Amino acid sequence: MVRRVVFCVIGVTLMGFCVSWLNLLAWGTDPCSVFNLAMAENLGMSFGSWQALINCVLFVFIARKGRENIGIGTVCNMFIVGYACDFMTWLRTLLIPDFTFTGLVQKIIACVVILFIFVFSVAVYTSVGLGASPYDSIPEIVYNAQKTKKIPFRVIRILWDGGIAILGYLIGGTVGIVTVLMALTIGPMAEAVRKRIGKFIE
């Protein structure tokens, strides 16, 4: 259990770091962060504080409809990702205040590296089996609520991510190629990585 918790904390912390760098890259972030970054800016809140607040609201819902998804990992995701992003942004502006990605080649290389770390982090976080984030739990609740399971889970997940990304865009969030790639491929990619690192988690 101690090893699982340690891997969980590392995973969600790296996810937060990646969101900070993706936000600087300005090619979009994961759909959830697109919405939360925009809401935080509109409300004048830090990303971490807003994410913690909205996660607490969603937690009330999943506590009633999807208790099987709740665990230590749920709490870690609710609070660490957002504040890890805030910390990395603060640290970056403190140490390299004028840093920016310049040139298409540099942006592409940075994007590939950051996405790899993000996918790896998601795979680690999901591999420990300590619960899912409130955001990730909602598609599962919707899928399980179907009586005949006519709509595949993958379709529900893509529609959920796509809808949140569109909502984030409408309120001023940055949607780009990274957002599209994550909405369509983050699940399968993380699953492929998770199968390869699972033995190190056990």
mmCIF file of C-alpha atoms in Angstrom:
data_model
loop_
_atom_site.group_PDB
_atom_site.id
_atom_site.type_symbol
_atom_site.label_atom_id
_atom_site.label_comp_id
_atom_site.label_asym_id
_atom_site.label_seq_id
_atom_site.Cartn_x
_atom_site.Cartn_y
_atom_site.Cartn_z
ATOM 1 C CA MET A 1 0.000 0.000 0.000
ATOM 2 C CA VAL A 2 2.823 2.410 0.824
ATOM 3 C CA ARG A 3 4.362 1.825 -2.593
ATOM 4 C CA ARG A 4 1.019 2.386 -4.288
ATOM 5 C CA VAL A 5 0.456 5.663 -2.445
ATOM 6 C CA VAL A 6 3.962 6.876 -3.310
ATOM 7 C CA PHE A 7 3.476 6.060 -6.998
ATOM 8 C CA CYS A 8 0.058 7.721 -6.907
ATOM 9 C CA VAL A 9 1.451 10.960 -5.475
ATOM 10 C CA ILE A 10 4.304 10.954 -7.996
ATOM 11 C CA GLY A 11 1.859 10.356 -10.855
ATOM 12 C CA VAL A 12 -0.560 13.161 -10.017
ATOM 13 C CA THR A 13 2.284 15.571 -9.224
ATOM 14 C CA LEU A 14 3.854 14.976 -12.633
ATOM 15 C CA MET A 15 0.448 15.466 -14.231
ATOM 16 C CA GLY A 16 0.241 18.898 -12.624
ATOM 17 C CA PHE A 17 3.752 19.788 -13.775
ATOM 18 C CA CYS A 18 2.841 18.777 -17.336
ATOM 19 C CA VAL A 19 -0.306 20.929 -17.326
ATOM 20 C CA SER A 20 1.845 23.932 -16.416
ATOM 21 C CA TRP A 21 4.202 23.366 -19.347
ATOM 22 C CA LEU A 22 1.373 22.572 -21.763
ATOM 23 C CA ASN A 23 -0.310 25.813 -20.750
ATOM 24 C CA LEU A 24 2.892 27.686 -21.619
ATOM 25 C CA LEU A 25 3.129 25.815 -24.922
ATOM 26 C CA ALA A 26 -0.336 27.226 -25.793
ATOM 27 C CA TRP A 27 -1.434 24.265 -27.924
ATOM 28 C CA GLY A 28 -4.117 23.290 -25.455
ATOM 29 C CA THR A 29 -4.121 20.932 -22.489
ATOM 30 C CA ASP A 30 -6.236 17.955 -21.492
ATOM 31 C CA PRO A 31 -9.992 18.743 -21.761
ATOM 32 C CA CYS A 32 -10.502 18.943 -17.995
ATOM 33 C CA SER A 33 -7.659 21.435 -17.582
ATOM 34 C CA VAL A 34 -8.877 23.523 -20.523
ATOM 35 C CA PHE A 35 -12.113 24.150 -18.641
ATOM 36 C CA ASN A 36 -10.521 24.559 -15.210
ATOM 37 C CA LEU A 37 -7.788 26.926 -16.394
ATOM 38 C CA ALA A 38 -10.380 29.126 -18.075
ATOM 39 C CA MET A 39 -12.683 29.122 -15.045
ATOM 40 C CA ALA A 40 -9.807 29.931 -12.684
ATOM 41 C CA GLU A 41 -8.772 32.878 -14.837
ATOM 42 C CA ASN A 42 -12.335 34.170 -15.172
ATOM 43 C CA LEU A 43 -12.885 33.970 -11.418
ATOM 44 C CA GLY A 44 -9.490 35.351 -10.476
ATOM 45 C CA MET A 45 -8.571 32.188 -8.592
ATOM 46 C CA SER A 46 -5.467 30.057 -8.742
ATOM 47 C CA PHE A 47 -5.791 26.943 -10.869
ATOM 48 C CA GLY A 48 -5.206 24.731 -7.837
ATOM 49 C CA SER A 49 -7.872 26.422 -5.720
ATOM 50 C CA TRP A 50 -10.506 26.307 -8.445
ATOM 51 C CA GLN A 51 -9.715 22.686 -9.292
ATOM 52 C CA ALA A 52 -9.988 21.714 -5.622
ATOM 53 C CA LEU A 53 -13.341 23.507 -5.383
ATOM 54 C CA ILE A 54 -14.921 21.960 -8.479
ATOM 55 C CA ASN A 55 -13.577 18.541 -7.512
ATOM 56 C CA CYS A 56 -15.262 18.832 -4.126
ATOM 57 C CA VAL A 57 -18.567 19.608 -5.869
ATOM 58 C CA LEU A 58 -18.182 16.611 -8.203
ATOM 59 C CA PHE A 59 -17.113 14.446 -5.270
ATOM 60 C CA VAL A 60 -20.535 14.920 -3.656
ATOM 61 C CA PHE A 61 -22.110 13.485 -6.800
ATOM 62 C CA ILE A 62 -19.814 10.483 -7.179
ATOM 63 C CA ALA A 63 -20.061 9.719 -3.462
ATOM 64 C CA ARG A 64 -23.741 9.007 -4.098
ATOM 65 C CA LYS A 65 -23.535 7.351 -7.506
ATOM 66 C CA GLY A 66 -20.067 5.827 -7.769
ATOM 67 C CA ARG A 67 -18.579 5.063 -4.376
ATOM 68 C CA GLU A 68 -16.585 2.182 -5.830
ATOM 69 C CA ASN A 69 -14.418 4.752 -7.632
ATOM 70 C CA ILE A 70 -13.390 6.576 -4.445
ATOM 71 C CA GLY A 71 -10.043 5.973 -2.780
ATOM 72 C CA ILE A 72 -6.843 7.648 -1.668
ATOM 73 C CA GLY A 73 -6.046 8.299 -5.319
ATOM 74 C CA THR A 74 -9.263 10.268 -5.666
ATOM 75 C CA VAL A 75 -8.203 12.692 -2.953
ATOM 76 C CA CYS A 76 -4.672 12.944 -4.339
ATOM 77 C CA ASN A 77 -5.980 13.865 -7.764
ATOM 78 C CA MET A 78 -8.500 16.346 -6.359
ATOM 79 C CA PHE A 79 -5.896 18.461 -4.609
ATOM 80 C CA ILE A 80 -2.396 17.688 -5.857
ATOM 81 C CA VAL A 81 -2.729 18.142 -9.640
ATOM 82 C CA GLY A 82 -3.914 21.746 -9.501
ATOM 83 C CA TYR A 83 -1.506 22.912 -6.822
ATOM 84 C CA ALA A 84 1.396 21.046 -8.477
ATOM 85 C CA CYS A 85 0.615 23.012 -11.637
ATOM 86 C CA ASP A 86 0.575 26.269 -9.668
ATOM 87 C CA PHE A 87 3.887 25.385 -7.996
ATOM 88 C CA MET A 88 5.595 24.523 -11.285
ATOM 89 C CA THR A 89 4.324 27.755 -12.862
ATOM 90 C CA TRP A 90 5.617 29.762 -9.881
ATOM 91 C CA LEU A 91 8.966 27.966 -9.940
ATOM 92 C CA ARG A 92 9.370 28.436 -13.685
ATOM 93 C CA THR A 93 8.602 32.165 -13.566
ATOM 94 C CA LEU A 94 10.976 32.537 -10.604
ATOM 95 C CA LEU A 95 13.928 30.756 -12.198
ATOM 96 C CA ILE A 96 13.378 31.475 -15.905
ATOM 97 C CA PRO A 97 10.871 34.363 -16.011
ATOM 98 C CA ASP A 98 11.386 35.148 -19.704
ATOM 99 C CA PHE A 99 11.302 31.562 -20.962
ATOM 100 C CA THR A 100 9.026 30.770 -23.869
ATOM 101 C CA PHE A 101 8.884 28.155 -26.600
ATOM 102 C CA THR A 102 10.222 29.625 -29.846
ATOM 103 C CA GLY A 103 10.154 27.979 -33.226
ATOM 104 C CA LEU A 104 7.972 25.195 -34.544
ATOM 105 C CA VAL A 105 10.587 22.453 -34.143
ATOM 106 C CA GLN A 106 11.195 23.354 -30.508
ATOM 107 C CA LYS A 107 7.449 23.355 -29.840
ATOM 108 C CA ILE A 108 6.942 19.961 -31.479
ATOM 109 C CA ILE A 109 9.800 18.379 -29.515
ATOM 110 C CA ALA A 110 8.556 19.918 -26.267
ATOM 111 C CA CYS A 111 5.003 18.783 -27.006
ATOM 112 C CA VAL A 112 6.069 15.177 -27.625
ATOM 113 C CA VAL A 113 8.179 15.048 -24.447
ATOM 114 C CA ILE A 114 5.501 16.631 -22.254
ATOM 115 C CA LEU A 115 2.762 14.402 -23.658
ATOM 116 C CA PHE A 116 4.892 11.307 -23.061
ATOM 117 C CA ILE A 117 5.426 12.308 -19.421
ATOM 118 C CA PHE A 118 1.734 13.122 -19.033
ATOM 119 C CA VAL A 119 0.592 9.781 -20.458
ATOM 120 C CA PHE A 120 3.141 7.955 -18.310
ATOM 121 C CA SER A 121 1.868 9.831 -15.244
ATOM 122 C CA VAL A 122 -1.745 8.948 -16.016
ATOM 123 C CA ALA A 123 -0.744 5.314 -16.461
ATOM 124 C CA VAL A 124 1.026 5.278 -13.096
ATOM 125 C CA TYR A 125 -1.897 6.977 -11.370
ATOM 126 C CA THR A 126 -4.461 4.573 -12.786
ATOM 127 C CA SER A 127 -2.279 1.483 -12.247
ATOM 128 C CA VAL A 128 -2.164 1.791 -8.470
ATOM 129 C CA GLY A 129 -5.900 1.111 -8.184
ATOM 130 C CA LEU A 130 -6.503 3.634 -5.409
ATOM 131 C CA GLY A 131 -9.548 5.314 -6.916
ATOM 132 C CA ALA A 132 -10.326 7.655 -9.790
ATOM 133 C CA SER A 133 -10.695 11.426 -9.906
ATOM 134 C CA PRO A 134 -14.248 12.831 -9.758
ATOM 135 C CA TYR A 135 -13.869 13.972 -13.374
ATOM 136 C CA ASP A 136 -12.835 10.505 -14.570
ATOM 137 C CA SER A 137 -15.548 8.798 -12.518
ATOM 138 C CA ILE A 138 -18.471 10.535 -14.219
ATOM 139 C CA PRO A 139 -18.168 8.722 -17.602
ATOM 140 C CA GLU A 140 -18.011 5.411 -15.711
ATOM 141 C CA ILE A 141 -21.148 6.300 -13.752
ATOM 142 C CA VAL A 142 -22.946 7.211 -16.978
ATOM 143 C CA TYR A 143 -21.803 3.964 -18.621
ATOM 144 C CA ASN A 144 -22.876 1.827 -15.675
ATOM 145 C CA ALA A 145 -26.250 3.578 -15.526
ATOM 146 C CA GLN A 146 -27.177 2.152 -18.925
ATOM 147 C CA LYS A 147 -29.473 -0.841 -18.698
ATOM 148 C CA THR A 148 -28.268 -2.418 -21.925
ATOM 149 C CA LYS A 149 -24.808 -0.861 -22.317
ATOM 150 C CA LYS A 150 -25.643 0.152 -25.877
ATOM 151 C CA ILE A 151 -23.159 3.023 -25.891
ATOM 152 C CA PRO A 152 -19.539 1.822 -25.483
ATOM 153 C CA PHE A 153 -17.541 3.370 -22.663
ATOM 154 C CA ARG A 154 -14.941 4.739 -25.088
ATOM 155 C CA VAL A 155 -17.656 6.700 -26.918
ATOM 156 C CA ILE A 156 -19.031 8.074 -23.659
ATOM 157 C CA ARG A 157 -15.536 9.115 -22.579
ATOM 158 C CA ILE A 158 -14.800 10.870 -25.867
ATOM 159 C CA LEU A 159 -18.136 12.687 -25.749
ATOM 160 C CA TRP A 160 -17.502 13.707 -22.133
ATOM 161 C CA ASP A 161 -14.004 15.006 -22.847
ATOM 162 C CA GLY A 162 -15.118 16.683 -26.059
ATOM 163 C CA GLY A 163 -18.044 18.410 -24.367
ATOM 164 C CA ILE A 164 -15.873 19.716 -21.530
ATOM 165 C CA ALA A 165 -13.254 20.954 -24.017
ATOM 166 C CA ILE A 166 -15.911 22.831 -26.001
ATOM 167 C CA LEU A 167 -17.324 24.341 -22.814
ATOM 168 C CA GLY A 168 -13.825 25.405 -21.810
ATOM 169 C CA TYR A 169 -13.273 27.001 -25.208
ATOM 170 C CA LEU A 170 -16.545 28.924 -24.966
ATOM 171 C CA ILE A 171 -15.445 30.521 -21.697
ATOM 172 C CA GLY A 172 -12.036 31.480 -23.008
ATOM 173 C CA GLY A 173 -9.903 28.337 -22.655
ATOM 174 C CA THR A 174 -7.199 27.370 -25.135
ATOM 175 C CA VAL A 175 -8.140 24.399 -27.297
ATOM 176 C CA GLY A 176 -5.514 23.099 -29.677
ATOM 177 C CA ILE A 177 -3.981 20.020 -31.201
ATOM 178 C CA VAL A 178 -2.939 18.746 -27.757
ATOM 179 C CA THR A 179 -6.543 18.902 -26.555
ATOM 180 C CA VAL A 180 -7.784 16.943 -29.555
ATOM 181 C CA LEU A 181 -5.053 14.317 -29.214
ATOM 182 C CA MET A 182 -5.755 13.861 -25.516
ATOM 183 C CA ALA A 183 -9.515 13.670 -25.964
ATOM 184 C CA LEU A 184 -9.173 10.942 -28.597
ATOM 185 C CA THR A 185 -6.139 8.962 -27.479
ATOM 186 C CA ILE A 186 -5.248 9.513 -23.802
ATOM 187 C CA GLY A 187 -7.271 6.517 -22.644
ATOM 188 C CA PRO A 188 -5.874 3.908 -25.071
ATOM 189 C CA MET A 189 -2.333 5.291 -24.791
ATOM 190 C CA ALA A 190 -2.390 5.241 -20.991
ATOM 191 C CA GLU A 191 -3.792 1.701 -21.042
ATOM 192 C CA ALA A 192 -0.940 0.518 -23.269
ATOM 193 C CA VAL A 193 1.660 2.097 -20.988
ATOM 194 C CA ARG A 194 -0.086 0.826 -17.857
ATOM 195 C CA LYS A 195 0.249 -2.813 -18.987
ATOM 196 C CA ARG A 196 4.006 -2.384 -19.242
ATOM 197 C CA ILE A 197 4.587 -0.682 -15.897
ATOM 198 C CA GLY A 198 2.073 -2.628 -13.835
ATOM 199 C CA LYS A 199 4.685 -5.105 -12.585
ATOM 200 C CA PHE A 200 6.679 -2.268 -11.024
ATOM 201 C CA ILE A 201 3.639 -1.049 -9.089
ATOM 202 C CA GLU A 202 2.859 -4.437 -7.525
#
